Coordinates of C-alpha atoms and ligand atoms in Angstrom, one line a residue:
X1 CA 128.1 171.9 49.0
X2 CA 132.2 172.9 50.2
X3 CA 134.3 170.9 48.2
X4 CA 136.9 167.9 48.4
X5 CA 139.9 166.1 47.5
X6 CA 142.6 163.7 48.2
X7 CA 146.1 162.7 47.0
X8 CA 147.8 159.3 47.5
X9 CA 151.7 158.2 46.0
X10 CA 154.2 158.0 46.0
X11 CA 156.4 159.8 46.1
X12 CA 156.2 163.5 48.5
X13 CA 154.7 166.6 47.5
X14 CA 151.0 166.3 48.4
X15 CA 150.6 169.1 49.6
X16 CA 150.7 171.9 47.1
X17 CA 149.1 169.8 44.7
X18 CA 146.3 169.6 47.2
X19 CA 146.5 173.1 47.3
X20 CA 146.1 173.0 43.5
X21 CA 142.8 170.9 43.6
X22 CA 141.2 173.0 46.8
X23 CA 141.7 176.0 45.1
X24 CA 140.0 174.9 41.7
X25 CA 136.9 174.0 44.0
X26 CA 136.8 177.7 46.0
X27 CA 133.6 178.1 44.0
X28 CA 132.5 175.5 46.1
X29 CA 132.3 177.0 49.0
X30 CA 135.3 179.9 50.8
X31 CA 133.8 180.9 54.0
X32 CA 136.7 178.2 55.7
X33 CA 139.9 175.4 54.0
X34 CA 142.1 173.2 55.8
X35 CA 144.3 170.6 54.6
X36 CA 145.7 167.4 56.6
X37 CA 149.1 165.6 55.5
X38 CA 150.0 162.6 56.2
X39 CA 154.0 161.3 55.5
X40 CA 155.6 159.3 58.5
X41 CA 152.3 158.1 60.8
X42 CA 151.6 161.4 62.0
X43 CA 149.0 163.7 60.5
X44 CA 149.5 167.2 60.7
X45 CA 146.7 169.3 60.4
X46 CA 146.2 173.0 59.5
X47 CA 143.3 174.7 58.9
X48 CA 141.2 178.3 60.1
X49 CA 138.4 181.1 58.6
X50 CA 138.6 182.3 55.7
X51 CA 140.3 181.8 51.8
X52 CA 142.0 179.3 50.3
X53 CA 145.7 180.7 50.0
X54 CA 145.0 182.8 53.2
X55 CA 144.7 180.2 55.5
X56 CA 146.7 177.2 53.8
X57 CA 148.2 179.5 50.9
X58 CA 152.2 179.3 52.1
X59 CA 151.2 176.9 55.5
X60 CA 154.1 175.1 56.8
X61 CA 153.0 171.1 56.8
X62 CA 155.2 168.5 56.5
X63 CA 154.7 167.0 53.0
X64 CA 153.8 163.7 53.0
X65 CA 152.7 160.6 50.6
X66 CA 148.9 160.7 51.8
X67 CA 146.5 163.9 51.5
X68 CA 143.4 165.7 52.2
X69 CA 141.6 168.8 51.0
X70 CA 138.2 170.9 52.2
X71 CA 136.8 174.2 51.2
X72 CA 133.7 175.0 53.1
X73 CA 130.7 176.6 52.8
X74 CA 128.8 176.1 56.2
X75 CA 125.5 173.5 56.5
X76 CA 126.0 172.4 60.3
X77 CA 127.7 175.0 62.6
X78 CA 128.9 178.8 61.7
X79 CA 131.7 179.4 60.3
X80 CA 134.8 178.7 63.0
X81 CA 138.1 177.3 63.1
X82 CA 137.1 174.4 65.0
X83 CA 133.7 174.0 62.8
X84 CA 136.6 173.4 59.3
X85 CA 137.7 170.2 57.6
X86 CA 139.7 168.0 58.4
X87 CA 138.4 166.5 61.8
X88 CA 140.4 165.0 63.6
X89 CA 139.1 161.7 65.5
X90 CA 140.2 162.0 69.3
X91 CA 143.7 160.2 69.6
X92 CA 143.9 162.5 65.3
X93 CA 144.4 159.2 64.4
X94 CA 142.0 160.0 61.6
X95 CA 141.1 162.5 59.5
X96 CA 138.1 163.1 57.3
X97 CA 136.9 165.8 54.9
X98 CA 132.8 165.5 53.8
X99 CA 130.6 167.4 51.6
X100 CA 127.1 166.5 52.2
X101 CA 124.5 166.9 55.5
X102 CA 124.8 164.1 57.5
X103 CA 120.7 163.1 59.3
X104 CA 120.3 162.3 62.7
X105 CA 124.1 162.5 63.3
X106 CA 123.4 164.2 67.1
X107 CA 122.3 161.3 68.0
X108 CA 125.5 159.5 67.0
X109 CA 127.3 162.3 68.9
X110 CA 125.7 161.6 72.4
X111 CA 126.6 158.0 72.0
X112 CA 130.2 158.7 71.2
X113 CA 130.5 161.5 73.9
X114 CA 128.9 159.1 76.4
X115 CA 131.3 156.2 75.6
X116 CA 134.5 158.7 76.0
X117 CA 135.0 160.6 72.7
X118 CA 136.1 164.2 73.1
X119 CA 133.9 166.4 70.3
X120 CA 135.2 169.4 69.4
X121 CA 133.0 170.7 67.2
X122 CA 129.6 171.5 65.9
X123 CA 129.7 170.1 62.1
X124 CA 127.8 166.4 61.7
X125 CA 130.8 165.0 59.3
X126 CA 133.5 165.4 62.9
X127 CA 130.8 161.9 64.4
X128 CA 132.8 160.1 60.9
X129 CA 136.7 160.6 62.6
X130 CA 135.3 159.5 65.8
X131 CA 133.2 156.6 64.3
X132 CA 136.2 154.9 62.3
X133 CA 138.5 155.4 65.5
X134 CA 136.5 153.6 67.3
X135 CA 135.9 150.5 64.9
X136 CA 140.3 150.5 64.8
X137 CA 140.7 150.4 68.7
X138 CA 138.1 147.6 68.6
X139 CA 140.4 145.5 66.4
X140 CA 138.6 146.3 63.1
X141 CA 141.2 146.7 60.2
X142 CA 141.8 150.2 57.9
X143 CA 139.3 149.5 55.4
X144 CA 136.4 147.7 57.5
X145 CA 136.8 149.9 61.0
X146 CA 135.7 152.5 57.2
X147 CA 132.6 151.0 55.8
X148 CA 131.7 150.4 59.8
X149 CA 131.6 153.8 60.1
X150 CA 130.4 154.3 56.8
X151 CA 127.7 151.6 56.9
X152 CA 126.2 153.9 60.3
X153 CA 125.5 157.6 58.2
X154 CA 122.2 158.4 57.1
X155 CA 121.5 161.4 54.9
X156 CA 124.1 162.9 52.1
X157 CA 128.2 162.2 51.4
X158 CA 131.1 162.5 49.7
X159 CA 133.7 161.4 52.1
X160 CA 137.7 160.8 52.0
X161 CA 139.0 160.0 54.6
X162 CA 143.1 158.5 55.9
X163 CA 143.4 156.7 58.3
X164 CA 147.0 157.2 60.0
X165 CA 150.3 154.5 58.9
X166 CA 148.3 154.4 55.6
X167 CA 149.5 155.0 52.4
X168 CA 145.5 155.4 50.8
X169 CA 142.1 156.7 50.8
X170 CA 139.0 156.1 52.4
X171 CA 136.2 157.5 50.2
X172 CA 132.6 156.8 49.7
X173 CA 130.1 158.4 47.7
X174 CA 125.7 159.4 48.7
X175 CA 124.1 162.3 46.9
X176 CA 127.6 163.9 46.7
X177 CA 130.0 164.2 44.3
X178 CA 132.7 162.7 44.6
X179 CA 135.2 161.2 40.8
X180 CA 139.1 159.1 41.0
X181 CA 141.1 160.9 38.8
X182 CA 144.1 158.2 37.9
X183 CA 147.9 159.1 37.3
X184 CA 150.5 157.6 36.6
X185 CA 152.4 158.0 40.3
X186 CA 149.6 158.1 42.1
X187 CA 145.2 158.5 42.3
X188 CA 143.6 161.3 43.5
X189 CA 139.5 162.2 44.2
X190 CA 137.6 165.4 44.8
X191 CA 134.6 166.8 43.6
X192 CA 134.6 167.4 40.1
X193 CA 137.2 167.1 37.3
X194 CA 137.9 170.0 38.1
X195 CA 140.1 170.3 40.6
X196 CA 142.0 167.9 39.5
X197 CA 142.9 168.4 35.7
X198 CA 146.4 170.0 36.4
X199 CA 146.9 166.5 37.3
X200 CA 144.7 164.4 35.3
X201 CA 142.5 164.1 32.3
X202 CA 142.1 159.7 33.0
X203 CA 139.0 159.0 35.8
X204 CA 136.3 157.5 37.4
X205 CA 132.7 158.1 38.0
X206 CA 131.6 157.0 41.8
X207 CA 128.2 156.4 41.8
X208 CA 125.7 156.3 45.7
X209 CA 126.3 153.7 47.5
X210 CA 129.9 153.2 46.6
X211 CA 132.9 153.3 48.3
X212 CA 136.1 152.5 47.4
X213 CA 140.2 152.0 48.3
X214 CA 143.5 154.7 46.5
X215 CA 146.5 153.1 46.8
X216 CA 149.5 155.1 45.2
X217 CA 149.1 152.3 42.9
X218 CA 145.5 150.9 43.0
X219 CA 141.7 151.4 43.0
X220 CA 139.1 149.4 44.5
X221 CA 135.5 149.8 44.3
X222 CA 133.1 147.8 46.8
X223 CA 128.6 148.7 46.2
X224 CA 127.3 148.4 50.2
X225 CA 124.4 146.2 49.0
X226 CA 122.5 145.8 52.7
X227 CA 125.1 144.8 54.9
X228 CA 127.9 143.7 52.5
X229 CA 130.0 144.1 49.7
X230 CA 130.2 143.8 46.6
X231 CA 133.3 144.0 43.8
X232 CA 132.8 146.5 40.9
X233 CA 133.9 147.0 38.0
X234 CA 134.2 150.9 36.4
X235 CA 135.0 152.6 33.1
X236 CA 137.8 155.1 33.2
X237 CA 136.5 157.9 31.0
X238 CA 138.5 160.3 29.2
X239 CA 137.7 164.3 30.0
X240 CA 138.8 166.2 27.1
X241 CA 139.0 169.2 29.2
X242 CA 142.5 171.3 30.0
X243 CA 144.1 172.6 33.0
X244 CA 144.0 175.8 30.9
X245 CA 140.6 176.2 30.7
X246 CA 139.9 176.9 34.0
X247 CA 142.9 180.3 33.9
X248 CA 141.4 183.4 34.0
X249 CA 144.3 184.5 31.5
X250 CA 144.0 188.7 30.6
X251 CA 140.8 188.8 32.5
X252 CA 140.7 189.9 35.6
X253 CA 137.9 187.3 37.3
X254 CA 135.8 184.6 35.7
X255 CA 133.2 186.8 35.1
X256 CA 134.7 188.6 33.1
X257 CA 136.4 185.9 31.0
X258 CA 133.2 184.0 31.0
X259 CA 131.3 186.2 28.9
X260 CA 133.8 187.1 26.7
X261 CA 134.2 183.8 25.9
X262 CA 130.0 183.4 24.7
X263 CA 131.0 184.1 20.7
X264 CA 133.2 181.4 20.9
X265 CA 131.3 178.8 22.1
X266 CA 128.5 180.2 20.4
X267 CA 130.7 179.4 16.7
X268 CA 131.0 175.6 18.3
X269 CA 127.2 175.0 19.7
X270 CA 127.0 175.8 15.7
X271 CA 128.3 173.5 13.9
X272 CA 127.2 170.6 16.7
X273 CA 124.1 170.5 15.2
X274 CA 125.1 166.1 14.4
X275 CA 125.8 165.7 17.9
X276 CA 122.0 167.2 18.8
X277 CA 120.4 165.6 16.4
X278 CA 120.9 162.5 17.4
X279 CA 119.6 163.5 21.3
X280 CA 116.9 165.8 19.7
X281 CA 115.8 162.6 17.3
X282 CA 115.2 161.1 20.7
X283 CA 113.9 163.2 22.5
X284 CA 111.1 163.6 19.7
X285 CA 109.9 159.8 20.5
X286 CA 109.6 160.0 23.9
X287 CA 106.9 162.4 23.4
X288 CA 105.0 160.7 22.2
X289 CA 104.4 159.1 24.6
X290 CA 103.9 161.0 27.6
X291 CA 103.6 164.7 28.3
X292 CA 107.4 167.4 28.9
X293 CA 107.9 169.2 32.1
X294 CA 111.7 171.0 32.4
X295 CA 112.9 171.8 35.7
X296 CA 116.7 173.1 36.9
X297 CA 117.1 176.2 39.3
X298 CA 118.6 179.0 39.1
X299 CA 119.6 180.7 36.1
X300 CA 119.1 177.1 34.3
X301 CA 115.5 177.7 35.2
X302 CA 115.8 180.6 32.9
X303 CA 116.9 178.5 30.3
X304 CA 114.5 176.4 30.7
X305 CA 111.5 178.8 30.9
X306 CA 112.8 179.9 27.6
X307 CA 112.9 176.6 26.3
X308 CA 109.6 175.9 26.8
X309 CA 108.6 179.6 24.7
X310 CA 110.5 177.8 22.1
X311 CA 108.9 174.9 22.2
X312 CA 106.2 175.5 21.7
X313 CA 107.2 178.6 19.9
X314 CA 109.3 176.1 16.8
X315 CA 108.0 172.6 17.4
X316 CA 104.6 172.8 18.6
X317 CA 105.7 171.1 22.4
X318 CA 103.5 171.5 25.2
X319 CA 105.9 171.4 28.4
X320 CA 105.2 172.8 32.2
X321 CA 108.2 174.0 33.8
X322 CA 108.2 173.4 38.2
X323 CA 110.8 175.3 39.4
X324 CA 113.7 172.5 40.7
X325 CA 112.7 173.5 45.1
X326 CA 109.0 173.0 44.2
X327 CA 109.0 170.0 42.0
X328 CA 108.1 166.8 45.2
X329 CA 104.8 169.3 45.5
X330 CA 104.2 170.0 41.8
X331 CA 104.7 167.3 40.1
X332 CA 101.7 164.4 41.5
X333 CA 100.6 164.2 37.9
X334 CA 103.3 162.6 36.4
X335 CA 103.2 158.8 35.4
X336 CA 104.7 156.8 33.4
X337 CA 106.2 157.1 30.1
X338 CA 105.9 160.8 30.9
X339 CA 109.2 163.1 30.2
X340 CA 111.8 165.3 32.3
X341 CA 113.8 167.4 31.2
X342 CA 116.3 168.8 33.7
X343 CA 118.9 171.2 32.7
X344 CA 121.7 171.8 35.0
X345 CA 125.2 173.4 34.8
X346 CA 127.1 171.5 37.4
X347 CA 124.2 168.5 37.1
X348 CA 125.3 168.6 41.1
X349 CA 122.1 170.5 42.2
X350 CA 120.4 168.5 44.7
X351 CA 116.4 169.9 44.1
X352 CA 117.4 169.5 40.8
X353 CA 118.4 165.5 40.6
X354 CA 115.9 164.9 44.3
X355 CA 113.3 166.1 41.0
X356 CA 114.7 163.7 38.6
X357 CA 115.1 160.9 41.2
X358 CA 111.3 161.5 41.2
X359 CA 110.5 161.7 37.9
X360 CA 112.5 157.7 37.8
X361 CA 110.3 156.1 41.2
X362 CA 106.8 157.0 38.5
X363 CA 108.4 155.6 35.5
X364 CA 108.9 158.7 33.2
X365 CA 112.2 158.9 31.3
X366 CA 115.3 161.6 32.8
X367 CA 116.6 163.2 29.9
X368 CA 119.3 166.0 30.6
X369 CA 120.6 169.2 28.7
X370 CA 124.8 169.7 31.5
X371 CA 127.8 171.4 30.9
X372 CA 130.1 169.4 33.2
X373 CA 131.1 165.6 31.8
X374 CA 130.3 162.2 34.0
X375 CA 127.9 164.5 36.8
X376 CA 125.8 162.4 39.1
X377 CA 122.2 164.2 36.8
X378 CA 124.3 162.5 33.4
X379 CA 125.4 159.3 35.3
X380 CA 120.8 158.9 36.5
X381 CA 119.3 160.7 33.2
X382 CA 118.2 158.1 30.1
X383 CA 120.1 160.4 27.4
X384 CA 121.4 163.4 28.7
X385 CA 123.3 165.8 26.4
X386 CA 126.2 168.2 26.9
X387 CA 126.0 172.1 26.3
X388 CA 130.1 172.5 25.2
X389 CA 130.7 175.5 28.0
X390 CA 133.8 175.0 29.2
X391 CA 134.4 174.3 33.0
X392 CA 132.9 178.1 34.3
X393 CA 134.5 179.7 37.7
X394 CA 132.5 182.0 38.4
X395 CA 129.7 181.5 40.6
X396 CA 126.7 183.8 38.3
X397 CA 125.9 181.6 35.8
X398 CA 127.2 183.6 32.7
X399 CA 128.3 181.7 29.5
X400 CA 126.7 178.3 30.2
X401 CA 123.7 180.3 30.0
X402 CA 123.4 181.4 27.0
X403 CA 125.2 177.9 25.8
X404 CA 121.5 175.8 27.4
X405 CA 119.4 178.9 25.8
X406 CA 121.5 178.2 22.1
X407 CA 121.6 174.6 23.0
X408 CA 117.3 174.4 24.1
X409 CA 117.3 176.7 20.6
X410 CA 119.0 174.1 18.3
X411 CA 116.9 170.7 19.6
X412 CA 113.5 172.4 19.4
X413 CA 114.9 173.9 15.8
X414 CA 116.0 170.1 14.8
X415 CA 112.4 168.9 16.5
X416 CA 110.7 171.1 13.7
X417 CA 112.9 170.0 11.4
X418 CA 113.3 173.6 10.3
X419 CA 117.5 174.4 8.1
X420 CA 119.8 176.5 8.4
X421 CA 120.2 176.7 12.6
X422 CA 124.2 176.8 12.7
X423 CA 124.1 179.6 10.2
X424 CA 121.6 181.8 12.6
X425 CA 124.5 181.3 15.3
X426 CA 126.8 182.1 13.6
X427 CA 126.1 185.0 13.0
X428 CA 124.8 185.9 16.7
X429 CA 128.3 185.0 17.7
X430 CA 129.9 187.0 15.4
X431 CA 128.2 190.0 16.3
X432 CA 128.6 189.2 19.5
X433 CA 132.7 188.9 19.5
X434 CA 132.5 192.4 16.9
X435 CA 130.3 193.9 19.5
X436 CA 131.6 192.6 22.8
X437 CA 133.6 196.3 23.2
X438 CA 130.3 198.4 22.9
X439 CA 128.3 196.5 25.5
X440 CA 131.4 196.5 27.7
X441 CA 131.2 200.1 27.1
X442 CA 127.7 201.0 27.3
X443 CA 127.2 198.3 30.4
X444 CA 130.1 200.5 32.7
X445 CA 128.2 203.9 31.7
X446 CA 125.2 202.1 33.2
X447 CA 127.1 200.5 35.9
X448 CA 127.8 203.9 36.9
X449 CA 124.5 205.1 37.4
X450 CA 122.9 202.1 38.7
X451 CA 125.7 202.0 41.2
X452 CA 124.0 203.8 43.9
X453 CA 120.8 202.3 43.7
X454 CA 117.8 200.0 45.7
X455 CA 115.4 198.7 43.2
X456 CA 116.4 197.8 39.9
X457 CA 113.3 196.6 38.0
X458 CA 113.7 194.6 34.8
X459 CA 111.1 194.6 31.6
X460 CA 110.9 192.4 29.5
X461 CA 108.0 190.3 27.0
X462 CA 108.0 187.1 25.6
X463 CA 110.7 185.3 24.7
X464 CA 112.9 188.1 26.4
X465 CA 110.8 188.1 30.4
X466 CA 113.2 185.0 31.3
X467 CA 116.3 187.0 29.7
X468 CA 114.8 189.7 32.2
X469 CA 114.6 187.5 35.2
X470 CA 117.8 186.3 33.8
X471 CA 119.6 190.0 34.1
X472 CA 117.5 190.0 37.9
X473 CA 118.9 188.0 39.4
X474 CA 123.0 188.6 38.1
X475 CA 122.7 191.8 39.7
X476 CA 121.7 191.0 42.7
X477 CA 123.2 188.0 43.4
X478 CA 127.1 189.5 42.9
X479 CA 126.3 193.5 43.3
X480 CA 123.5 193.3 46.2
X481 CA 121.3 195.6 44.7
X482 CA 117.9 194.4 44.8
X483 CA 116.5 193.4 41.3
X484 CA 113.1 192.6 40.4
X485 CA 112.8 190.6 36.9
X486 CA 108.9 191.0 35.4
X487 CA 106.7 190.2 32.9
X488 CA 106.1 194.6 30.5
X489 CA 102.8 194.0 30.9
X490 CA 102.9 192.2 33.9
X491 CA 104.3 195.0 35.7
X492 CA 100.8 197.8 36.2
X493 CA 98.7 194.8 38.3
X494 CA 101.4 195.2 41.4
X495 CA 105.2 196.4 40.6
X496 CA 103.8 199.7 39.2
X497 CA 103.2 200.7 42.9
X498 CA 107.6 201.0 44.0
X499 CA 108.4 203.4 40.7
X500 CA 110.0 206.4 42.0
X501 CA 111.5 209.5 40.4
X502 CA 114.4 207.8 39.2
X503 CA 114.3 204.1 39.5
X504 CA 115.8 203.0 37.3
X505 CA 113.7 200.6 34.9
X506 CA 116.1 197.8 32.1
X507 CA 113.3 197.6 29.3
X508 CA 114.2 194.3 26.8
X509 CA 112.8 195.4 23.7
X510 CA 111.2 192.7 21.6
X511 CA 112.7 192.7 17.8
X512 CA 108.9 191.8 16.7
X513 CA 106.6 194.4 16.2
X514 CA 103.5 193.5 17.1
X515 CA 105.6 193.1 20.3
X516 CA 107.0 195.7 20.5
X517 CA 104.5 198.5 20.3
X518 CA 102.7 196.8 23.1
X519 CA 106.4 197.2 25.1
X520 CA 106.5 201.2 24.2
X521 CA 103.1 201.6 26.4
X522 CA 104.8 200.3 29.2
X523 CA 107.6 202.5 29.2
X524 CA 105.3 205.3 28.8
X525 CA 104.1 204.1 31.8
X526 CA 107.3 203.8 34.1
X527 CA 108.7 207.0 33.1
X528 CA 105.1 208.6 33.7
X529 CA 106.3 207.7 36.6
X530 CA 109.5 208.9 37.2
X531 CA 111.3 205.9 36.1
X532 CA 114.8 206.4 34.3
X533 CA 114.7 203.8 31.9
X534 CA 117.4 201.9 30.1
X535 CA 116.4 199.9 26.6
X536 CA 118.3 197.7 25.6
X537 CA 117.2 197.3 21.5
X538 CA 116.9 196.9 18.2
X539 CA 119.0 199.4 16.3
X540 CA 116.9 202.5 15.2
X541 CA 113.5 202.6 17.1
X542 CA 113.0 205.1 18.2
X543 CA 112.3 204.8 21.6
X544 CA 111.9 206.8 24.5
X545 CA 114.6 206.0 26.9
X546 CA 116.9 207.4 28.8
X547 CA 119.3 205.2 27.7
X548 CA 119.4 203.2 24.8
X549 CA 121.9 200.0 24.0
X550 CA 120.9 199.5 19.9
X551 CA 121.6 195.8 19.3
X552 CA 121.3 194.3 16.0
X553 CA 119.5 191.9 16.5
X554 CA 117.2 190.5 14.0
X555 CA 115.1 187.8 15.1
X556 CA 112.6 187.6 18.5
X557 CA 113.1 183.9 18.9
X558 CA 117.2 184.6 18.8
X559 CA 117.1 187.9 21.0
X560 CA 117.9 186.6 24.6
X561 CA 121.6 185.5 23.1
X562 CA 122.5 189.0 22.5
X563 CA 121.0 191.1 25.2
X564 CA 121.7 188.6 28.2
X565 CA 125.8 190.1 27.6
X566 CA 124.7 193.9 28.1
X567 CA 122.7 192.7 31.8
X568 CA 126.2 190.3 33.1
X569 CA 127.8 193.1 31.2
X570 CA 126.0 195.6 33.7
X571 CA 125.7 193.0 36.7
X572 CA 129.4 192.4 36.3
X573 CA 130.9 195.9 36.7
X574 CA 128.7 197.3 39.5
X575 CA 130.1 194.6 41.5
X576 CA 133.5 195.1 40.6
X577 CA 132.6 199.4 40.9
X578 CA 130.9 198.2 43.9
X579 CA 133.9 196.6 45.8
X580 CA 132.5 193.3 45.3
X581 CA 134.0 189.7 44.7
X582 CA 132.3 189.0 41.6
X583 CA 133.6 185.3 41.5
X584 CA 132.6 184.7 45.2
X585 CA 129.4 186.1 46.1
X586 CA 127.9 186.3 49.7
X587 CA 126.6 183.7 51.1
X588 CA 126.6 181.1 47.8
X589 CA 128.6 178.6 46.5
X590 CA 128.8 177.7 42.7
X591 CA 126.7 174.5 43.3
X592 CA 124.2 174.0 45.6
X593 CA 124.7 170.1 46.9
X594 CA 121.9 170.7 48.9
X595 CA 118.3 170.5 49.3
Ligands
LIG1 C1 123.4 181.7 38.7 O1 124.4 182.1 38.4 C2 124.0 180.9 39.9 N1 124.4 181.0 41.0 C3 122.5 179.8 40.4 O2 121.9 180.5 40.2 C4 122.5 178.6 39.9 O3 122.5 178.4 37.9 C5 121.9 177.1 39.9 O4 122.6 177.2 41.6 C6 121.0 176.3 39.3 O5 123.0 175.4 39.8 P1 122.8 174.0 38.0 O6 122.3 174.5 36.6 O7 124.9 173.5 38.4 O8 122.5 173.0 38.9

């Protein structure tokens, strides 16, 4: 995963901005961090294990005109000061940061060691610094030394390098994100736009196989074509996101802020029906030629399940859904003209991108639903739309889940020709806005009960079966309590054996009467075996439970947008009570850019 950043400018002062950018990238990995800065020719590095604040926050580093930074989520090599980036060449004249994983780097390591290079880390990245150094020593000019090194690499990489004496950034991208930011007094690059919003809102999005040279006044980009370099011209795009959106304001955590943003986002989607109409028409016309397969990972996969349900229920569209990491094995049937709908918050999830590449190689059309502007998924899709949720910093996806569900609701409704969508979403938005405090209060109480439990079960039916999966994912990823989501009716076919006296079962009660009756039987089944049942339910229903949250959900199809919020809050408060950082859960990163 990892986040990388580079700054080159006319005046001194890169160190402070590198650290600011890195803090915005911390969600991509946070086990170690580092920066390298160059002023008068010498490259100075500060790096180590720990958060950005702890490692470089008050680093007494000489400021410079050019610098790079890195925040790490370990893949090759354990978490240690030596493995933290930036990596230097033997003579300290080349520094490199990298996001991605290099294949066959062991062979290159052996070759370099045989040539007398001394490598200090276990990482794949370090070889790049030594390769560039070797080329420079053989007489290559800096750009060609960098390009020659890049040509040797296989695997995924977004790489930024600085070279002693050069007021320039050397960039290369293949299967890992890298964006270029254009400023008044210099140019920048980073893993995503959010990291550079305090410096610019004008971006050039690099594509795979591209190499770039950034100086304070110029940006040059080439495409690697076999052995030759072809110059490419790329459009500059303006991004609407502002740096204020990256501020957690009065909230204790980004996750809480993002949960509270949901009413606003739903309203925004409700007001953008025209924007989604063109996409829906295009999708509808594509559906005449082929079958529809949805692909996504994690929370986006749960939104995709709801999408599958809505497309079927509202628009009579048949689809299948494949979890992204399994797509290569389960997609043999795809043909020319079939449609793949990829859903991703980041637009950078490696499993999703790989699925899309496979789909394209078979001649399928790819449409996508994405949050991050300029992300790789938007660039490789035939058609994409944005969910307009703004930057999501908390590792646990919250507002983007609701936005994905809302957009899928809009798209399914538009395909079916239904009207009144905007009104319905506005009503959900108002309902949530008015009930945030009571949802929060209820969730806090429930968290206090759940904090000492070993297992928690989430059971739902129909459209709220994926909501149950999402509730369980949220709880386990940030509180580390084992949680499982299950279809309420399927539970008796095995997992019921796990219920003991006091085991919590969170039951999502349907609005639909028929489904509700069945769910009440399921509640009885777990209660009679000792479960502590918590219901999230429509108001005014007599339902046997140990604790209940009554909501004003009035329709089955919009109920996930309402039921999800208390589940997110329960996960959040449980993590906080247990002293865990909900924004940075252990072992996880926001954007999973490795397969
Ligand atoms: C959600 O809380 C997760 N952190 C994770 O499951 C996430 O949804 C998944 O990695 C997919 O990410 P994407 O939407 O950016 O593709």
